């Protein structure tokens, strides 16, 4: 099976639907969500048939109407990507999507009034166009109709549809372990190329980024390497370290004006740091204040200062080796001033960092060091952790993969991670 982002350059004649009064966009989106996977007759401008396996997750922020749709395209195969919906194809440019990088993941532009077979993306790529006329025919399918055939795809990838709650629990445990071990293997590869502290530092920085900002956070970790940050901050008084690191990260992010960091008490170190990023690399539109990069810089700075003397790896390794999750969560939580501000890094985010970064990293590190347990205690700690915060991906996967008659199956972090592993498989990430 081939899964890919699909921005074909094929062209061909595509008849205009000839609809004079378009249906409102919101109603078209509802029709796509309810009917697209149960209708035939969708074709691209080049005449290729399109079968919608999964219409995608409704977008809730700036960007396309549906995320991570799965489409089977004649002559191409299985395609994964975003879908944008409009009454008229020309609404794409009228709404400014052609200049918006948030829409570069669109693989299908669906409209009632179609003018051409392709829509140009900001990246220079092109998305195929289909007409939505076939969705206007007939009635909505019954609520108890067949679900999206995601289990059929997962079965081909080694995860067959479970027949009971117990089978689903076992499957999710296995998928959750696969995700953990994949992360451990990834950290192991980085450990072969750079030091442990820089590897863990990059993992934490990337995970602190709101999902649209993970890439610039990772770049920032390269512009402000851990060793340079530690050495420069170590020369400062203890009470000045957090503010200094925060101001350095802010300056190097490109999100501050020169006036905001010209302070005699917070000078930028003269060496060891790279040039600032461009502010255009960051996604800040409609980001909740707690998720804003500036807020995350403050949390990162205070977390790193806490473990500055012992080193990041040693500080978190000692917390994890106590054998109880409580100590590790405490070591990753950064509270705000009493009664004034929310936590810089709350307990929920700390648990996410432990599961997605620290424990798989330590598992990889112990494997390289050849310790007596070779990281098994960190895998065991991960398996004992209770449920994490829900997010849109875990909710989506529960909706489409978990039988409503099996409530309470997804009761651990391991099983939530299993859902995310299945999502990655469906998205072609493995």
Short mmCIF file of C-alpha atoms in Angstrom, two decimals, residues 202-367:
data_model
loop_
_atom_site.label_atom_id
_atom_site.label_comp_id
_atom_site.label_asym_id
_atom_site.label_seq_id
_atom_site.Cartn_x
_atom_site.Cartn_y
_atom_site.Cartn_z
CA UNK A 202 15.74 18.93 21.69
CA UNK A 203 13.04 16.40 22.52
CA UNK A 204 11.65 18.56 25.32
CA UNK A 205 11.79 21.73 23.24
CA UNK A 206 9.97 20.09 20.35
CA UNK A 207 7.29 18.69 22.68
CA UNK A 208 6.77 22.08 24.35
CA UNK A 209 5.75 23.51 20.99
CA UNK A 210 2.06 23.61 20.19
CA UNK A 211 1.64 21.15 17.31
CA UNK A 212 2.05 23.82 14.63
CA UNK A 213 5.18 25.13 16.36
CA UNK A 214 7.12 21.94 16.95
CA UNK A 215 9.42 22.49 13.95
CA UNK A 216 10.49 26.04 14.93
CA UNK A 217 10.99 24.92 18.55
CA UNK A 218 13.34 22.22 17.29
CA UNK A 219 15.20 24.79 15.17
CA UNK A 220 15.44 27.05 18.20
CA UNK A 221 17.06 24.22 20.18
CA UNK A 222 19.76 24.07 17.49
CA UNK A 223 20.28 27.87 17.51
CA UNK A 224 20.55 27.84 21.32
CA UNK A 225 22.39 24.53 22.02
CA UNK A 226 22.06 23.04 25.48
CA UNK A 227 25.76 23.23 26.33
CA UNK A 228 25.92 26.92 25.37
CA UNK A 229 22.79 27.72 27.39
CA UNK A 230 24.09 25.80 30.41
CA UNK A 231 27.52 27.40 30.36
CA UNK A 232 26.24 30.94 29.82
CA UNK A 233 23.52 30.65 32.48
CA UNK A 234 25.91 28.99 34.91
CA UNK A 235 28.00 32.16 35.01
CA UNK A 236 25.02 34.18 36.25
CA UNK A 237 23.61 34.50 39.76
CA UNK A 238 21.00 31.84 40.50
CA UNK A 239 18.13 34.34 40.63
CA UNK A 240 18.99 35.73 37.16
CA UNK A 241 19.28 32.47 35.26
CA UNK A 242 15.65 31.78 34.34
CA UNK A 243 15.03 35.32 33.11
CA UNK A 244 18.25 35.27 31.10
CA UNK A 245 17.48 31.98 29.35
CA UNK A 246 13.93 33.12 28.65
CA UNK A 247 15.18 36.36 27.07
CA UNK A 248 17.78 34.50 24.98
CA UNK A 249 15.14 32.09 23.64
CA UNK A 250 12.79 34.96 22.93
CA UNK A 251 15.47 36.90 21.04
CA UNK A 252 16.59 33.88 19.01
CA UNK A 253 12.99 32.98 18.16
CA UNK A 254 12.54 36.18 16.19
CA UNK A 255 9.32 36.92 18.10
CA UNK A 256 10.65 39.92 20.01
CA UNK A 257 11.64 43.41 18.92
CA UNK A 258 15.24 44.55 19.57
CA UNK A 259 13.96 46.93 22.25
CA UNK A 260 12.50 44.04 24.27
CA UNK A 261 15.86 42.38 24.84
CA UNK A 262 18.21 45.36 25.16
CA UNK A 263 18.76 45.09 28.87
CA UNK A 264 22.12 45.49 30.65
CA UNK A 265 21.10 42.69 33.02
CA UNK A 266 20.27 40.19 30.25
CA UNK A 267 23.03 40.46 27.64
CA UNK A 268 23.10 37.98 24.81
CA UNK A 269 26.16 35.68 25.06
CA UNK A 270 28.77 36.57 22.48
CA UNK A 271 29.41 33.03 21.26
CA UNK A 272 27.79 29.61 21.08
CA UNK A 273 24.45 30.80 19.73
CA UNK A 274 23.16 30.92 16.17
CA UNK A 275 21.24 33.66 14.32
CA UNK A 276 17.59 34.39 15.15
CA UNK A 277 14.76 32.60 13.39
CA UNK A 278 12.23 34.49 11.32
CA UNK A 279 9.01 35.40 13.10
CA UNK A 280 7.18 34.04 10.05
CA UNK A 281 8.14 30.50 11.03
CA UNK A 282 5.86 30.58 14.06
CA UNK A 283 2.14 29.89 14.18
CA UNK A 284 0.59 32.30 16.70
CA UNK A 285 -2.87 32.95 15.20
CA UNK A 286 -5.66 31.82 17.54
CA UNK A 287 -3.21 30.03 19.82
CA UNK A 288 -4.38 29.92 23.43
CA UNK A 289 -2.20 32.05 25.76
CA UNK A 290 -0.96 28.96 27.62
CA UNK A 291 0.21 27.45 24.31
CA UNK A 292 1.83 30.59 22.93
CA UNK A 293 5.55 30.19 22.16
CA UNK A 294 6.48 33.08 24.47
CA UNK A 295 4.78 31.35 27.37
CA UNK A 296 6.48 28.06 26.52
CA UNK A 297 9.90 29.82 26.46
CA UNK A 298 9.31 30.84 30.05
CA UNK A 299 8.43 27.28 31.05
CA UNK A 300 11.44 25.85 29.24
CA UNK A 301 13.81 28.33 30.88
CA UNK A 302 12.60 27.51 34.39
CA UNK A 303 12.68 23.77 33.72
CA UNK A 304 16.26 23.90 32.47
CA UNK A 305 17.42 26.08 35.38
CA UNK A 306 16.00 23.54 37.83
CA UNK A 307 18.33 20.86 36.44
CA UNK A 308 21.21 23.16 35.45
CA UNK A 309 23.76 22.06 38.06
CA UNK A 310 23.33 18.29 37.68
CA UNK A 311 22.53 18.46 33.99
CA UNK A 312 19.23 17.82 32.25
CA UNK A 313 19.72 14.09 31.71
CA UNK A 314 20.99 13.34 35.19
CA UNK A 315 18.30 15.41 36.90
CA UNK A 316 15.42 13.71 35.09
CA UNK A 317 17.06 10.27 35.21
CA UNK A 318 17.25 10.44 38.99
CA UNK A 319 13.61 11.50 39.17
CA UNK A 320 12.53 8.59 36.94
CA UNK A 321 14.74 6.00 38.61
CA UNK A 322 12.88 6.46 41.88
CA UNK A 323 10.37 4.04 40.35
CA UNK A 324 7.28 6.20 40.89
CA UNK A 325 5.75 8.46 38.29
CA UNK A 326 5.01 11.14 40.86
CA UNK A 327 8.66 12.15 41.18
CA UNK A 328 9.16 12.47 37.43
CA UNK A 329 5.96 14.50 36.99
CA UNK A 330 7.07 16.81 39.79
CA UNK A 331 10.49 17.23 38.15
CA UNK A 332 8.81 18.33 34.90
CA UNK A 333 6.11 20.59 36.41
CA UNK A 334 6.89 24.30 36.66
CA UNK A 335 4.37 26.24 38.75
CA UNK A 336 3.71 29.95 38.39
CA UNK A 337 3.82 32.51 41.21
CA UNK A 338 1.24 31.60 43.89
CA UNK A 339 -2.15 33.09 43.17
CA UNK A 340 -0.96 35.08 40.17
CA UNK A 341 -0.26 33.05 37.07
CA UNK A 342 -1.17 29.59 35.78
CA UNK A 343 1.61 27.03 35.77
CA UNK A 344 4.38 27.52 33.24
CA UNK A 345 4.26 23.76 32.70
CA UNK A 346 1.22 22.19 34.35
CA UNK A 347 0.93 18.63 35.61
CA UNK A 348 -0.98 17.57 32.50
CA UNK A 349 1.71 18.87 30.16
CA UNK A 350 4.37 17.34 32.43
CA UNK A 351 2.74 13.92 32.07
CA UNK A 352 2.74 14.35 28.29
CA UNK A 353 6.45 15.23 28.37
CA UNK A 354 7.19 12.18 30.51
CA UNK A 355 5.36 9.78 28.19
CA UNK A 356 6.39 11.24 24.84
CA UNK A 357 9.96 12.32 25.60
CA UNK A 358 11.62 11.48 28.90
CA UNK A 359 10.72 7.80 29.35
CA UNK A 360 11.44 6.70 25.74
CA UNK A 361 14.65 8.76 25.83
CA UNK A 362 15.81 7.08 29.05
CA UNK A 363 14.86 3.69 27.59
CA UNK A 364 17.13 4.43 24.61
CA UNK A 365 19.91 5.79 26.81
CA UNK A 366 19.95 2.76 29.10
CA UNK A 367 19.99 0.53 26.04
#
